[in-house]
mmCIF file of C-alpha atoms in Angstrom:
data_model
loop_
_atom_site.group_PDB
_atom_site.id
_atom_site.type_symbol
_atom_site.label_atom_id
_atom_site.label_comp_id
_atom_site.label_asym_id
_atom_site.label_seq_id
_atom_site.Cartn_x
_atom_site.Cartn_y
_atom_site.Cartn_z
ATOM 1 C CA UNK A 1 -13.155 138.515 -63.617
ATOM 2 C CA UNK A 2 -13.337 134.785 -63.739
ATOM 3 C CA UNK A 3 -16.017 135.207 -60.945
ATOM 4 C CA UNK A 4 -17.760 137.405 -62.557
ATOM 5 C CA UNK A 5 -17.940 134.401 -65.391
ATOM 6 C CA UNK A 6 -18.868 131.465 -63.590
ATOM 7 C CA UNK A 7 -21.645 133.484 -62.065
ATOM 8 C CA UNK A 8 -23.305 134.451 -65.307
ATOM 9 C CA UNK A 9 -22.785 130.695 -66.620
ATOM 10 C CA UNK A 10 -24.527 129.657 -63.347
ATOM 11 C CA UNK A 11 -27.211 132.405 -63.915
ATOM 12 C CA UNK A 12 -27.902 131.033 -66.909
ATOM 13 C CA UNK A 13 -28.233 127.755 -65.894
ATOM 14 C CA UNK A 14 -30.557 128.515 -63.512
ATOM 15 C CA UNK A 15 -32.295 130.256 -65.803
ATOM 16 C CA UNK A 16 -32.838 127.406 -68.222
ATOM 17 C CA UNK A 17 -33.751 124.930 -64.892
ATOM 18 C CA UNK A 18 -36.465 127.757 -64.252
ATOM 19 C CA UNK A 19 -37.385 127.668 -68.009
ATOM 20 C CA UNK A 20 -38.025 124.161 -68.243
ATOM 21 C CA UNK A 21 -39.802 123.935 -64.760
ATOM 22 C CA UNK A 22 -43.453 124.243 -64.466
ATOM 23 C CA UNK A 23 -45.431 126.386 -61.712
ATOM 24 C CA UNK A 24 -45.332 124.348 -58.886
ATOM 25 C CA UNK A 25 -48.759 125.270 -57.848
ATOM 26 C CA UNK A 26 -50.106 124.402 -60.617
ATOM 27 C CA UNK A 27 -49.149 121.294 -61.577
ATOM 28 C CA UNK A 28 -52.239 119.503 -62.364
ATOM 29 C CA UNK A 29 -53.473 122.403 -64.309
ATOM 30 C CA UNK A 30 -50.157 121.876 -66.570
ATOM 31 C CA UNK A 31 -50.986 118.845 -67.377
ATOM 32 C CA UNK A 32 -54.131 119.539 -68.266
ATOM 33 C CA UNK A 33 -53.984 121.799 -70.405
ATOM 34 C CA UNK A 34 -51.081 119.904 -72.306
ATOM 35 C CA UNK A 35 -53.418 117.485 -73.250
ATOM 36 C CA UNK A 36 -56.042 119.475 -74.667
ATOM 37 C CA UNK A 37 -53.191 121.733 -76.876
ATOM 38 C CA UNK A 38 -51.854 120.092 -80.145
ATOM 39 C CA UNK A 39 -48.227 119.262 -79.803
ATOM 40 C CA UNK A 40 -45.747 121.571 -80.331
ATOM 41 C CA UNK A 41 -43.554 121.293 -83.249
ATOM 42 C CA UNK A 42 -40.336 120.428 -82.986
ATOM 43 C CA UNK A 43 -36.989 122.596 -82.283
ATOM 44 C CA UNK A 44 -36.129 122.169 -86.051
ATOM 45 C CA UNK A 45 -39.472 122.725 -87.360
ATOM 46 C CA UNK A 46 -38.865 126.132 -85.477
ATOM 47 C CA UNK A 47 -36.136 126.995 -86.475
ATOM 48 C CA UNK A 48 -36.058 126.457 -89.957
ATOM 49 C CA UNK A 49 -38.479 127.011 -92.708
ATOM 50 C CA UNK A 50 -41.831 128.900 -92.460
ATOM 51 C CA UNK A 51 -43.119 129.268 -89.240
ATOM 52 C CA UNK A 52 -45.516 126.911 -88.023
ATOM 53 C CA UNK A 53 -48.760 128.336 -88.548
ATOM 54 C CA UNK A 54 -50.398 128.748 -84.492
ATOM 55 C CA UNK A 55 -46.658 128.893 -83.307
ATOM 56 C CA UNK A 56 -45.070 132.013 -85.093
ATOM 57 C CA UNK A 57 -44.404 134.037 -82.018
ATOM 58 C CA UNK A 58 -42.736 131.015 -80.482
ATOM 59 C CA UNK A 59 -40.441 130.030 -83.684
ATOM 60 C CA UNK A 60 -39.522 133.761 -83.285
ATOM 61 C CA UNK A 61 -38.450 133.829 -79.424
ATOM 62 C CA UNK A 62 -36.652 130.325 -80.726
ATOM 63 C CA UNK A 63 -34.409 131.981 -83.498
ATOM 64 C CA UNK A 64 -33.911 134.861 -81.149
ATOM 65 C CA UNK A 65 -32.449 132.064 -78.722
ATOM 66 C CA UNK A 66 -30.584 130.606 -80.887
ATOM 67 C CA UNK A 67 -28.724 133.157 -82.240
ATOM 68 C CA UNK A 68 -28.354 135.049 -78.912
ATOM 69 C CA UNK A 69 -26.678 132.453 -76.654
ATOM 70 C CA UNK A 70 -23.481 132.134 -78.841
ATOM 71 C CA UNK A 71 -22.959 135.467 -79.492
ATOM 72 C CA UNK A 72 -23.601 135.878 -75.522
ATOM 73 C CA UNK A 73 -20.867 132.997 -75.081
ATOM 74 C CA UNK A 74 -18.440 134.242 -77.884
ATOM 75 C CA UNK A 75 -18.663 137.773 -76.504
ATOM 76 C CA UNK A 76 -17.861 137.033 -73.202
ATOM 77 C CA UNK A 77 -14.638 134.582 -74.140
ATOM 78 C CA UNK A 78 -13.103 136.972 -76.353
ATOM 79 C CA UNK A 79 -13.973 140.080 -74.225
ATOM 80 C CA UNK A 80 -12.484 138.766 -70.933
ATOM 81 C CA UNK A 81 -9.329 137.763 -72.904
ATOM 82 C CA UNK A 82 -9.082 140.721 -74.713
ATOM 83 C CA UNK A 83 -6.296 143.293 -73.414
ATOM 84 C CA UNK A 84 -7.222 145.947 -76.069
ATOM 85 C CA UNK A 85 -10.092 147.803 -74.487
ATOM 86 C CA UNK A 86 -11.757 148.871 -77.485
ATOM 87 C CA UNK A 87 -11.940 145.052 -78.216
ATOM 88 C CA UNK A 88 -12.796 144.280 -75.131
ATOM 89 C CA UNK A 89 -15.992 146.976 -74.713
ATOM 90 C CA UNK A 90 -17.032 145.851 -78.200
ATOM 91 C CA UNK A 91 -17.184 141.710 -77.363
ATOM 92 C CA UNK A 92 -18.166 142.443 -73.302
ATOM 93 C CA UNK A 93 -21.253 144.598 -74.940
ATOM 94 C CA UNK A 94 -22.433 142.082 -77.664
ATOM 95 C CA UNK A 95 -22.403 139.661 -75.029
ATOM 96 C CA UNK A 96 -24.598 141.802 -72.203
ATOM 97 C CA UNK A 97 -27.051 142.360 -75.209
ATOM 98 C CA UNK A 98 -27.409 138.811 -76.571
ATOM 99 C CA UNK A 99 -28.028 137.972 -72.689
ATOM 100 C CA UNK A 100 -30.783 140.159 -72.287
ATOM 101 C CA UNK A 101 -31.692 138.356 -76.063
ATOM 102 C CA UNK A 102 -31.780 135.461 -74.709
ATOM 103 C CA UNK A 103 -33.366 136.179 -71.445
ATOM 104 C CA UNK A 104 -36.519 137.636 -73.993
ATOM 105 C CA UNK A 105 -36.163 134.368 -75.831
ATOM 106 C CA UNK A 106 -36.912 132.017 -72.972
ATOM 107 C CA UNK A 107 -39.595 134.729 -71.935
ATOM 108 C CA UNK A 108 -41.313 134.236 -75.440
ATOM 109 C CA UNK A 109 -41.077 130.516 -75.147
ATOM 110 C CA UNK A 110 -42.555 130.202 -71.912
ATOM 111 C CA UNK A 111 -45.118 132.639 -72.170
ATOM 112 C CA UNK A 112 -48.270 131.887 -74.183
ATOM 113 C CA UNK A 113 -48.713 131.987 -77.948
ATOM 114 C CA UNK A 114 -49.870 135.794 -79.076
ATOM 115 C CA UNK A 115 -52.645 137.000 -81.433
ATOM 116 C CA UNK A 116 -51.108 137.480 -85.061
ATOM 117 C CA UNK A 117 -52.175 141.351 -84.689
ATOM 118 C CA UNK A 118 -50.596 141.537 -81.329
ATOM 119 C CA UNK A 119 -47.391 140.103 -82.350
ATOM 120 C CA UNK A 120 -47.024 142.070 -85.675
ATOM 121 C CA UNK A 121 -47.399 144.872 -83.171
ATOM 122 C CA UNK A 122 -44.997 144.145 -80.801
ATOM 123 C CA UNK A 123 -42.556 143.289 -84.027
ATOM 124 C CA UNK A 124 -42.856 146.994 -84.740
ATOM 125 C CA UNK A 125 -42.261 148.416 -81.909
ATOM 126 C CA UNK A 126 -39.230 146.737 -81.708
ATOM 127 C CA UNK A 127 -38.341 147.961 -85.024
ATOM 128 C CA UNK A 128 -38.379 151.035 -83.519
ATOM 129 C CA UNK A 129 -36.991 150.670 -81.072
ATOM 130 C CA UNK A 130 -34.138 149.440 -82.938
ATOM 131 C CA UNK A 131 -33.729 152.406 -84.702
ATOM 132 C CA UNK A 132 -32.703 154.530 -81.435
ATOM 133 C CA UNK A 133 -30.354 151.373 -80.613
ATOM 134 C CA UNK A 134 -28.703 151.834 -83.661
ATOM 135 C CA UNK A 135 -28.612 156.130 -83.047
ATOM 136 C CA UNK A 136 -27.445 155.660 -79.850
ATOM 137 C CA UNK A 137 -25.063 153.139 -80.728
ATOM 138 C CA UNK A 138 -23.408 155.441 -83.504
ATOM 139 C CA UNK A 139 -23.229 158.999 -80.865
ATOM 140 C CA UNK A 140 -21.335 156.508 -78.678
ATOM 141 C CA UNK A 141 -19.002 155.168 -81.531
ATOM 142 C CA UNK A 142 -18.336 158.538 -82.551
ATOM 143 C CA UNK A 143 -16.524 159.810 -78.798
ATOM 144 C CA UNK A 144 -13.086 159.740 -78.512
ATOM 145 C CA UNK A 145 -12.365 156.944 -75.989
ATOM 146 C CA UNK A 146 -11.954 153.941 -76.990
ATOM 147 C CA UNK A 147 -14.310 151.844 -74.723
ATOM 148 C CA UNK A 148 -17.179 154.046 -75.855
ATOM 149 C CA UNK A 149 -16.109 153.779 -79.476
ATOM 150 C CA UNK A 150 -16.240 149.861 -78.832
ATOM 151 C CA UNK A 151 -19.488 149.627 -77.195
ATOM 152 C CA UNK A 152 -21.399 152.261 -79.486
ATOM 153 C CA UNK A 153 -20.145 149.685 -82.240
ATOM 154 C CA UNK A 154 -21.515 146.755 -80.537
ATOM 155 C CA UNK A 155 -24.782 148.625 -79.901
ATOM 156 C CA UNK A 156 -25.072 149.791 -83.614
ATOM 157 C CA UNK A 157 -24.208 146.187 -84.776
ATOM 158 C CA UNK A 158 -26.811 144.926 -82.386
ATOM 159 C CA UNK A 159 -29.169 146.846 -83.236
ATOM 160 C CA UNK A 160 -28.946 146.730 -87.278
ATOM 161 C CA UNK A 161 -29.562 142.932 -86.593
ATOM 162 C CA UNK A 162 -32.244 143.281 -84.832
ATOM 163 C CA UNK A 163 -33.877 145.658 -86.958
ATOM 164 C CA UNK A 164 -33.292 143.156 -90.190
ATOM 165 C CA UNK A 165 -34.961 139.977 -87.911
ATOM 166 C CA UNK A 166 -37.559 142.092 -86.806
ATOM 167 C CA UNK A 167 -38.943 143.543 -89.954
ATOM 168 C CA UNK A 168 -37.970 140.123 -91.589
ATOM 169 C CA UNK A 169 -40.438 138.408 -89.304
ATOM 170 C CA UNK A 170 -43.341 140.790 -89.555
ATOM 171 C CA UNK A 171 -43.035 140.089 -93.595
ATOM 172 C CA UNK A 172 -43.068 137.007 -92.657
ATOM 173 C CA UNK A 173 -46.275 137.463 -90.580
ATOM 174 C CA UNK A 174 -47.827 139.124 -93.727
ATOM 175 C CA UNK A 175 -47.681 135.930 -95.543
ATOM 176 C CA UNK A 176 -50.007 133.590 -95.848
#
């Protein structure tokens, strides 16, 4: 188990390194193109407040950071010291889900900046998407075994908040 641990801590590491690290082959280009964008505003500008105007999609892959990687670290700690399995299945599975959160996050934030239109579409598709979550989630809370029970809850929970931050943020979008 604790393997299993140290291996998704170094994963995520790794992760971040890769996160912060340009493309090597284009270098030059980087820095560039850096100096022809406005700066970006800063971690607390994005994640609190309105979103910066020109940087919505990016405060919204920042919230979804910063909310995923504690879950992801809670979830883990109390699901690998958890002997009750239903306990266990629900932390271990809020912590897989806020990792592939996370790993969307760092996506958003590295990728570039999307159209208004393109983002309140993606928002919404995620919204529905969130809805079968939340179905699924509820079948699998619903069997008898206790692992399933555990994990359908985690699912369901997951997915509610996720619903609520994604149709938050594309009312958000709708405002001026």
């Amino acid at each position: 188990m604790r393997r299993g641990l140290w291996f998704s801590l170094l994963a995520c590491l790794a992760f971040v390194g890769l996160a912060q690290a340009q493309n090597p082959f284009s270098v030059g280009m980087a820095y560039a193109a850096e100096a022809q964008q406005p700066e970006r505003p800063s971690w607390d500008r994005l994640l609190f407040g309105p979103a910066p105007e020109g940087y919505r999609g990016l405060a919204i892959s920042a919230r979804l950071l910063a909310w995923s990687v504690p879950w992801t670290l809670v979830g883990s700690s109390i699901g690998l010291t958890s002997d009750d399995p239903w306990q266990r299945s629900f932390w271990l599975t809020n912590s897989v889900w806020a990792a592939v959160n996370s790993g969307i996050a760092l996506v958003g934030l590295l990728g570039p900046e999307p159209g208004k239109d393109s983002l309140r579409n993606l928002l919404y598709i995620n919204a529905g998407l969130d809805l079968l979550y939340i179905a699924g989630g509820v079948v699998l809370a619903l069997q008898p075994d206790p692992r399933s029970q555990g994990a359908g809850w985690a699912i369901a929970l997951q997915g509610a908040w996720l619903l609520l931050f994604d149709l938050f943020n594309t009312l958000a979008l709708e405002s001026p």
